[in-house]
XYZ file of N, CA and C in Angstrom:
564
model
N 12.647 -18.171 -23.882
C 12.097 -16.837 -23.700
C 10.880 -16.927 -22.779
N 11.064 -16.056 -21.802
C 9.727 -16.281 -20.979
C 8.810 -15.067 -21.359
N 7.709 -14.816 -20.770
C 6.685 -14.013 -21.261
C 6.677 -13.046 -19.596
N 6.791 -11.898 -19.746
C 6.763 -11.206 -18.866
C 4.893 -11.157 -18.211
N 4.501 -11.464 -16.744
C 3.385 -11.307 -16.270
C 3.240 -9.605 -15.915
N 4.095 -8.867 -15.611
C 3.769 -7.632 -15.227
C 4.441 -6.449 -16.276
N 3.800 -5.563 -15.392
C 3.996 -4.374 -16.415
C 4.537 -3.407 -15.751
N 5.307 -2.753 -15.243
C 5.987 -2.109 -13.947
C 6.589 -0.323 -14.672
N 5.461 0.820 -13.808
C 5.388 1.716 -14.190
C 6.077 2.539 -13.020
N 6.848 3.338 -13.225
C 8.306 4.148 -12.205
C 6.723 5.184 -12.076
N 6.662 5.391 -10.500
C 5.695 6.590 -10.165
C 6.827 7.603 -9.355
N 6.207 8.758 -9.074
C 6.877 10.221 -8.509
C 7.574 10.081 -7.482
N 7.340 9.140 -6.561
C 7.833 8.882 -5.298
C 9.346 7.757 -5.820
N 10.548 7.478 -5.764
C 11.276 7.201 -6.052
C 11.263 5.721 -5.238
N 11.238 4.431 -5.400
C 10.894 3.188 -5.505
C 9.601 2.956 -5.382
N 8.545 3.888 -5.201
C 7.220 3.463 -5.139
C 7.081 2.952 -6.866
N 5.950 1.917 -7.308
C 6.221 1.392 -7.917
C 4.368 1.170 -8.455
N 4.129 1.338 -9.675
C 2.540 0.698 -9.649
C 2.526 -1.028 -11.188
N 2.318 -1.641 -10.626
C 2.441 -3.429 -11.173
C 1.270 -3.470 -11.697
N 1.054 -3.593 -12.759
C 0.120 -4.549 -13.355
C -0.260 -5.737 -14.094
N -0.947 -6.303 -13.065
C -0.961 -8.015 -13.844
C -1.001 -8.465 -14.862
N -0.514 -9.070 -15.604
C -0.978 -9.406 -16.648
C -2.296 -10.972 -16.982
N -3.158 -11.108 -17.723
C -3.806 -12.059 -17.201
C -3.652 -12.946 -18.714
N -3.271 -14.496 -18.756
C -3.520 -14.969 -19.344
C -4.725 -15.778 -19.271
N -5.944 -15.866 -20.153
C -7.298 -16.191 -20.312
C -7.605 -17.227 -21.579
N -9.026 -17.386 -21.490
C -9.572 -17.998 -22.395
C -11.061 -18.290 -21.999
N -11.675 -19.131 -22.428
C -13.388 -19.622 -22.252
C -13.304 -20.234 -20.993
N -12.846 -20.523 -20.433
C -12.640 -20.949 -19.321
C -12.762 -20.118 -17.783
N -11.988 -18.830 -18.205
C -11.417 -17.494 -17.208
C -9.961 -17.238 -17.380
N -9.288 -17.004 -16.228
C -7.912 -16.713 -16.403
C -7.271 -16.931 -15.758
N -6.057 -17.157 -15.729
C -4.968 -17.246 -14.429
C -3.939 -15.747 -14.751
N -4.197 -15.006 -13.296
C -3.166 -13.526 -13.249
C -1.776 -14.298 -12.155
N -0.905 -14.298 -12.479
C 0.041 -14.095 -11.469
C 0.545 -12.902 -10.415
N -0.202 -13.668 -9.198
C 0.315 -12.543 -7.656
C 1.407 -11.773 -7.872
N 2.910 -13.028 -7.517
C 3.696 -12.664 -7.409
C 5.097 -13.300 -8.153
N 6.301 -12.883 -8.553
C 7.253 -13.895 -9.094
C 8.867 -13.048 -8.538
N 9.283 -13.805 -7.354
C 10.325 -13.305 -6.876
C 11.189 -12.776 -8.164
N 11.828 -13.372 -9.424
C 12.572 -13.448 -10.538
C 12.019 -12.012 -11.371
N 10.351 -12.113 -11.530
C 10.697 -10.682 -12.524
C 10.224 -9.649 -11.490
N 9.578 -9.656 -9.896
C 10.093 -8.493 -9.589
C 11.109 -7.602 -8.836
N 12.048 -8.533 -8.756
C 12.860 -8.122 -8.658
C 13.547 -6.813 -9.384
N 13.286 -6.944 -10.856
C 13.783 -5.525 -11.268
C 12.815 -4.701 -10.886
N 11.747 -4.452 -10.033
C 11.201 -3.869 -9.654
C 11.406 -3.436 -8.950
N 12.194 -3.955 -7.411
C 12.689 -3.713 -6.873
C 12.463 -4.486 -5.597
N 11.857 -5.377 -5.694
C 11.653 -6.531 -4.565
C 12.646 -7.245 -4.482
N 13.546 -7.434 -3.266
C 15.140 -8.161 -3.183
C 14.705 -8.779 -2.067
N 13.752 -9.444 -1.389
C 13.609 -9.638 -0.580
C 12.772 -11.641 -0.410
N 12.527 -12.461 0.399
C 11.755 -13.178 0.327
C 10.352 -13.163 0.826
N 9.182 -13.172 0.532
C 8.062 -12.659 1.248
C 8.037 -13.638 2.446
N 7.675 -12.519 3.563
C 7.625 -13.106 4.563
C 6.282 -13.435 5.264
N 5.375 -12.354 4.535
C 3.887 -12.658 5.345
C 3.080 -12.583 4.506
N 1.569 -12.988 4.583
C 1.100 -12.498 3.502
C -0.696 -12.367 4.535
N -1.222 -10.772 3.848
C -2.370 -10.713 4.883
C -3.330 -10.361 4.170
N -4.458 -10.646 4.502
C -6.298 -10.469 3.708
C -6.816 -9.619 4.562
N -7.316 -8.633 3.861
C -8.441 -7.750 4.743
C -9.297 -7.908 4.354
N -10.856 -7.503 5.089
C -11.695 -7.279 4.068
C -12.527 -5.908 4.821
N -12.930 -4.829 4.357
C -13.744 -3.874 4.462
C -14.776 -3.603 3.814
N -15.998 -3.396 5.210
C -17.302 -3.612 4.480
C -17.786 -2.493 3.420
N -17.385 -0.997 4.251
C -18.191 -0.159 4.043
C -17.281 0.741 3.233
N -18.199 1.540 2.240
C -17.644 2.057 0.808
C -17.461 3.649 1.488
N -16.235 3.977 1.553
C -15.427 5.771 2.046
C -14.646 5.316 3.351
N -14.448 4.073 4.299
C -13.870 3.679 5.120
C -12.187 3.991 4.918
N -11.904 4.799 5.587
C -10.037 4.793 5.385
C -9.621 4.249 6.662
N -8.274 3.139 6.115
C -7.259 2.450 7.131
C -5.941 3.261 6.703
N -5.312 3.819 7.550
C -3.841 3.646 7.849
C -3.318 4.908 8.563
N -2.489 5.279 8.511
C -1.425 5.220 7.631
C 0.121 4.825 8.491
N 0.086 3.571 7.978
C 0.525 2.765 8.991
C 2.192 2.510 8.059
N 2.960 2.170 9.455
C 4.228 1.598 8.568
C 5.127 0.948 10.024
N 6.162 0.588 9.582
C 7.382 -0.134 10.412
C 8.503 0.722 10.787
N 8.992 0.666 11.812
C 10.448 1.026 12.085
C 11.497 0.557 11.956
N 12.764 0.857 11.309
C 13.296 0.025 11.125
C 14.323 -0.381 12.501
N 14.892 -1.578 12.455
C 15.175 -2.175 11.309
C 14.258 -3.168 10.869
N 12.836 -2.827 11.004
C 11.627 -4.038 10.860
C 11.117 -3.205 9.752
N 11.676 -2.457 8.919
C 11.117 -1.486 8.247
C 10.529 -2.538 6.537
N 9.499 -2.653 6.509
C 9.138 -3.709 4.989
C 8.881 -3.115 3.765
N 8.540 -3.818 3.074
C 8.233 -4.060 1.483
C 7.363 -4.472 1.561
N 5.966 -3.708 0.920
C 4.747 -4.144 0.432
C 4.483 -4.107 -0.908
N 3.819 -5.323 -1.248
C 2.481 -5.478 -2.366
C 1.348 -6.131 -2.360
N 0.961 -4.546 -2.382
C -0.710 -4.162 -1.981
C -1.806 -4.306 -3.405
N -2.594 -5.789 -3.367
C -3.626 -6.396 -4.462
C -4.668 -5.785 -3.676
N -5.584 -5.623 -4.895
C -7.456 -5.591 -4.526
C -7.729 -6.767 -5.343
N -8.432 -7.687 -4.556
C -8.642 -8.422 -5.181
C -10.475 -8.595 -5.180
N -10.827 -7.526 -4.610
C -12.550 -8.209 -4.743
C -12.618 -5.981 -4.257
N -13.367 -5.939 -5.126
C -13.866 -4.105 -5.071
C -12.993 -3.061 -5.818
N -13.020 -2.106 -5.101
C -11.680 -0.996 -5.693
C -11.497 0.208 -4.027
N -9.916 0.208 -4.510
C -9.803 1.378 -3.347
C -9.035 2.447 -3.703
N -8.854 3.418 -3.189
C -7.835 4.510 -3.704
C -6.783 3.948 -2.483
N -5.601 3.628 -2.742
C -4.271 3.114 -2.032
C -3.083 4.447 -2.320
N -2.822 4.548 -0.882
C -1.717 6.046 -0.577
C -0.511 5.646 0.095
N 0.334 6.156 -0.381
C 2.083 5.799 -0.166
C 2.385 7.216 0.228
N 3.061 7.088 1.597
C 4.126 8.382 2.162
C 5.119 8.129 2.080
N 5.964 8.783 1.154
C 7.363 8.850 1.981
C 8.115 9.055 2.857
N 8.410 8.573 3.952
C 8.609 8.987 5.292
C 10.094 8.795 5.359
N 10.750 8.525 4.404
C 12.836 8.339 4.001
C 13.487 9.655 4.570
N 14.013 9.830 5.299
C 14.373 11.084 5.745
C 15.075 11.684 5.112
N 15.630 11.255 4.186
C 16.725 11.935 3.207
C 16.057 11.616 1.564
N 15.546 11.461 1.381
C 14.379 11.810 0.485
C 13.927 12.373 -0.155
N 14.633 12.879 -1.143
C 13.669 14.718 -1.919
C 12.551 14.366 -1.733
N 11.529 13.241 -2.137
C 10.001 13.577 -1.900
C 9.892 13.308 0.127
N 10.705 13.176 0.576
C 10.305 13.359 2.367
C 8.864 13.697 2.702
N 7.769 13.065 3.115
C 6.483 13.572 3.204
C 5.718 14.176 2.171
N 5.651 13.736 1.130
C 4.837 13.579 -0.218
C 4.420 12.159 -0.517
N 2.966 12.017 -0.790
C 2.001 11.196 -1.037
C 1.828 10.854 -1.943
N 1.615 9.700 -2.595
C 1.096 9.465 -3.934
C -0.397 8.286 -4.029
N -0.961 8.651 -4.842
C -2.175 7.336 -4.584
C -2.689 6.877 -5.884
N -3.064 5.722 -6.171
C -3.718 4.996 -6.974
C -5.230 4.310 -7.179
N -5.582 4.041 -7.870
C -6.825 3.491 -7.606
C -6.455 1.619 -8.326
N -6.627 1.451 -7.216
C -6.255 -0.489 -7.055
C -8.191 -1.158 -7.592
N -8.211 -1.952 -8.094
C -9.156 -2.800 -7.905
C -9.010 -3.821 -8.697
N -10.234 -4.864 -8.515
C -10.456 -6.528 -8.884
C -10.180 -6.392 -10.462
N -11.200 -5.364 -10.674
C -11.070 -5.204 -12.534
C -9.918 -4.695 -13.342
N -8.898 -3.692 -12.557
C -8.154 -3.177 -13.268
C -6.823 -3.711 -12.733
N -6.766 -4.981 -12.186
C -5.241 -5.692 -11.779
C -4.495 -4.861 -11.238
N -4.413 -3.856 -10.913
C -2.860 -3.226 -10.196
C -2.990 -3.244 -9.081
N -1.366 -3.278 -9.099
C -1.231 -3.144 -7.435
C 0.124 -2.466 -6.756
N 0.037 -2.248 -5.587
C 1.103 -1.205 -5.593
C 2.207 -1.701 -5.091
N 3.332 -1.285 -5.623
C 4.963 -2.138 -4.937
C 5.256 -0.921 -3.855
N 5.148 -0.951 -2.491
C 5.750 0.261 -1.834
C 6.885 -0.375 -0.989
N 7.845 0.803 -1.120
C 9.001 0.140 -0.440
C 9.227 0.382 1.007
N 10.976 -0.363 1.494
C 10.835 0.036 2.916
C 10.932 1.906 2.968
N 10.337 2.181 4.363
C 10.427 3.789 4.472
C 9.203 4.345 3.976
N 8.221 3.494 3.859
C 6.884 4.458 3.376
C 5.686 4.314 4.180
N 5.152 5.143 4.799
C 3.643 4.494 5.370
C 2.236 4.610 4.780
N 1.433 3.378 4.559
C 0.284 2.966 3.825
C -1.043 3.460 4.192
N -1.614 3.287 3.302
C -3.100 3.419 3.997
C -4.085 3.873 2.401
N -5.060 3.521 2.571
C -6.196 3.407 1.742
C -7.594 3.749 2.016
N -8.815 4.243 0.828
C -9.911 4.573 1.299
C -10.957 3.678 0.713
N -11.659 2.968 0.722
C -12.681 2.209 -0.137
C -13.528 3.101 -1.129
N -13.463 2.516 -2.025
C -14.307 3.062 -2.885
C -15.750 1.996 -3.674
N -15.802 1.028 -3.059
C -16.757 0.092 -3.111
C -16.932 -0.836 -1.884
N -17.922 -0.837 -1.278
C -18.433 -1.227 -0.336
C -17.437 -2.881 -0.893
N -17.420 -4.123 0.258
C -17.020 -5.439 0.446
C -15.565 -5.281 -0.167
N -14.279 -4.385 -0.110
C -13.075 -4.681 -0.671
C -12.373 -5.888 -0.125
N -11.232 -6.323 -0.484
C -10.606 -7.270 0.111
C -9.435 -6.935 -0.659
N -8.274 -6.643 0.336
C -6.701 -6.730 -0.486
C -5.975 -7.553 0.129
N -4.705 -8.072 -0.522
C -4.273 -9.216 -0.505
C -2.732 -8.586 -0.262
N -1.795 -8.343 1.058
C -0.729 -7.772 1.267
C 0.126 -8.833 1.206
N 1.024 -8.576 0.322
C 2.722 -9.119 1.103
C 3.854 -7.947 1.597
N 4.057 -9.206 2.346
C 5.610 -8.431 2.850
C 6.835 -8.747 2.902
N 7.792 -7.692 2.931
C 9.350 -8.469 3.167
C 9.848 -8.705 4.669
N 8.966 -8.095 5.676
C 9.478 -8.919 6.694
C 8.088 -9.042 7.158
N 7.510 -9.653 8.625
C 7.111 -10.170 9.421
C 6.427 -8.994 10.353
N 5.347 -9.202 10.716
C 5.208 -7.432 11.562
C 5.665 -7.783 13.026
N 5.718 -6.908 13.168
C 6.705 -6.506 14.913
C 5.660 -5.435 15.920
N 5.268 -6.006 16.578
C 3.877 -5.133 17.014
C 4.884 -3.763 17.729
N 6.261 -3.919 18.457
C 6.590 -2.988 19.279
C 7.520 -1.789 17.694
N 8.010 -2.570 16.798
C 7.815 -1.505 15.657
C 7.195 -1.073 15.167
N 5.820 -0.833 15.442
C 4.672 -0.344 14.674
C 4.491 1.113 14.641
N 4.453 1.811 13.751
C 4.621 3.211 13.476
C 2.944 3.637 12.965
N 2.438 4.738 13.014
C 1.797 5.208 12.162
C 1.260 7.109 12.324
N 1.302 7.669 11.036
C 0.698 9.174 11.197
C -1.077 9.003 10.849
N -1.422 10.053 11.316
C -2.772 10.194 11.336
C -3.260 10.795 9.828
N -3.924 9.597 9.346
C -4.645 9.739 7.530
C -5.152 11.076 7.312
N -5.854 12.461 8.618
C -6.279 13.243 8.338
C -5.710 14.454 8.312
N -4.456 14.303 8.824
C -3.149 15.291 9.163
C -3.208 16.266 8.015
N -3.454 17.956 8.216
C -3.384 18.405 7.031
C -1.934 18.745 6.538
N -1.032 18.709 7.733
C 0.394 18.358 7.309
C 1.211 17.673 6.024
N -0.298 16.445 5.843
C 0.318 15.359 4.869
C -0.418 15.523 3.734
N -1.554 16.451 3.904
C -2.586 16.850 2.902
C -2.951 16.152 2.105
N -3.154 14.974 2.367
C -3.616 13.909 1.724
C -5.769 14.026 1.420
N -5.598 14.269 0.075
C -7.165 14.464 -0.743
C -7.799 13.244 -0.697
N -8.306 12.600 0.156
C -9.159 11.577 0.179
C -10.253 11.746 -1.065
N -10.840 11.077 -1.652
C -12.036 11.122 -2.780
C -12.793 11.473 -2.434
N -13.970 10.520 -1.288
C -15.004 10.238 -1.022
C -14.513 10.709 0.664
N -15.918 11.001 0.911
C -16.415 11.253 2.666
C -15.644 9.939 3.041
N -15.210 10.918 4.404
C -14.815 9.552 4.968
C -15.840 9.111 6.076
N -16.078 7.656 5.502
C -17.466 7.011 6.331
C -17.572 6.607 7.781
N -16.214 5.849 7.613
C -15.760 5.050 8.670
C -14.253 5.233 9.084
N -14.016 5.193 10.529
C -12.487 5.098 10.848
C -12.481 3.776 11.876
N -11.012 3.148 11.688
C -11.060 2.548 13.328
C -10.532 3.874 14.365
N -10.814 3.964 15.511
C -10.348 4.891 16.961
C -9.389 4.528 16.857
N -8.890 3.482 16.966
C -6.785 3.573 16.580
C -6.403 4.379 15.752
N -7.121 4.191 14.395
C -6.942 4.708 13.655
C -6.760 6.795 13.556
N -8.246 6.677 14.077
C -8.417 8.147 14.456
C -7.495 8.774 15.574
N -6.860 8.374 16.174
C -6.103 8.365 17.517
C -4.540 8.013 16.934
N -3.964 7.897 15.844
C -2.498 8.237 15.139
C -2.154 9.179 15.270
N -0.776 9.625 15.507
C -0.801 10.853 15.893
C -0.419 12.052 14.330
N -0.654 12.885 14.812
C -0.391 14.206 13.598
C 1.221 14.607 13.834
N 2.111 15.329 12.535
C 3.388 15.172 12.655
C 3.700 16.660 13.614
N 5.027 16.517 13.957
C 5.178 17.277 15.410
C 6.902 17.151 14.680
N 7.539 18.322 15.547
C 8.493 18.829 14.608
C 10.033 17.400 15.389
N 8.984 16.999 16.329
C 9.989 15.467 16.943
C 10.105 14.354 15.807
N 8.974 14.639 15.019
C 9.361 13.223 14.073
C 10.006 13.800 12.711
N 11.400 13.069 12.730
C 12.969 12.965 11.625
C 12.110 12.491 10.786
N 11.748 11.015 10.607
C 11.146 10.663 9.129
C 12.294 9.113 9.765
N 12.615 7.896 8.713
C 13.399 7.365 8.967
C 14.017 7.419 8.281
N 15.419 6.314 9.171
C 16.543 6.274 8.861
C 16.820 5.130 8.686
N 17.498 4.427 7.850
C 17.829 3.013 7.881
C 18.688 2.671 9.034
């Protein structure tokens, strides 16, 4: 009998997914397990991780994204905080999709272990909510700079409620474009 490390809660968006670690401890500290191809799989990870990336952001109301892949480079993320807390946002961008362009968000951080399973067809992005964050991404494929997709985080199209002022942007960032009746959503 093995001991299950996560705790895997079905959210509104249909494979979006919110994981929480489980930590085994003692006087010592603890060991949480990242990741385990075997149990998340019923989660819905079928994939082998292919990359794995560290950010770190200094400043506390800073939003990154809302970034995603085209397919067929289209990935699988799981998105850790591993040092702060952030509010972390999932689009559905599935073109056939009942939620099609509906958002969902969480609040990720160091203290409260979760993290988010988002699948292929969704684009990411997050706001800090403590100055020095650092999250810890995997993926199911590899990034592809000429597949690189992203909508603009402030789009009231996507009406996405940020928490906090937003402090900081990158100009890439700010410079994503807003949706226009040309963009389908994808398609596998």
């Amino acid at each position: 009998m093995s001991l299950s490390r996560f705790a895997t809660t079905d959210l509104p968006l249909a494979g979006l997914k919110l994981i929480e670690r489980q930590n085994l401890g003692d006087s010592r500290g603890f060991l949480s397990r990242m990741f385990c191809a075997e149990e998340l799989a019923a989660a819905g990870w079928a994939k082998p991780v292919a990359q794995i990336n560290l950010t770190m952001t200094a400043r506390k109301g800073t939003v990154r994204g809302m970034h995603f892949q085209h397919p067929p480079h289209s990935e699988m993320k799981l998105v850790n905080c591993i040092r702060g807390a952030v509010w972390d946002v999932a689009v559905d961008l599935r073109a056939d999709s009942s939620t099609y362009l509906k958002w969902h968000a969480e609040e990720l951080s160091a203290d409260n272990r979760r993290s988010l399973l988002i699948p292929e067809g969704f684009a990411h992005g997050f706001q800090t909510l403590t100055g020095d964050c650092e999250l810890l991404y995997l993926h199911s494929v590899p990034y592809v700079p000429g597949a690189e997709g992203a909508l603009n985080s402030q789009d009231a199209a996507l009406g996405i409620n940020w928490p906090l002022e937003i402090t900081e942007m990158s100009e890439r960032d700010r410079r994503h474009p807003y949706l226009t009746e040309e963009f389908t959503g994808l398609t596998p």
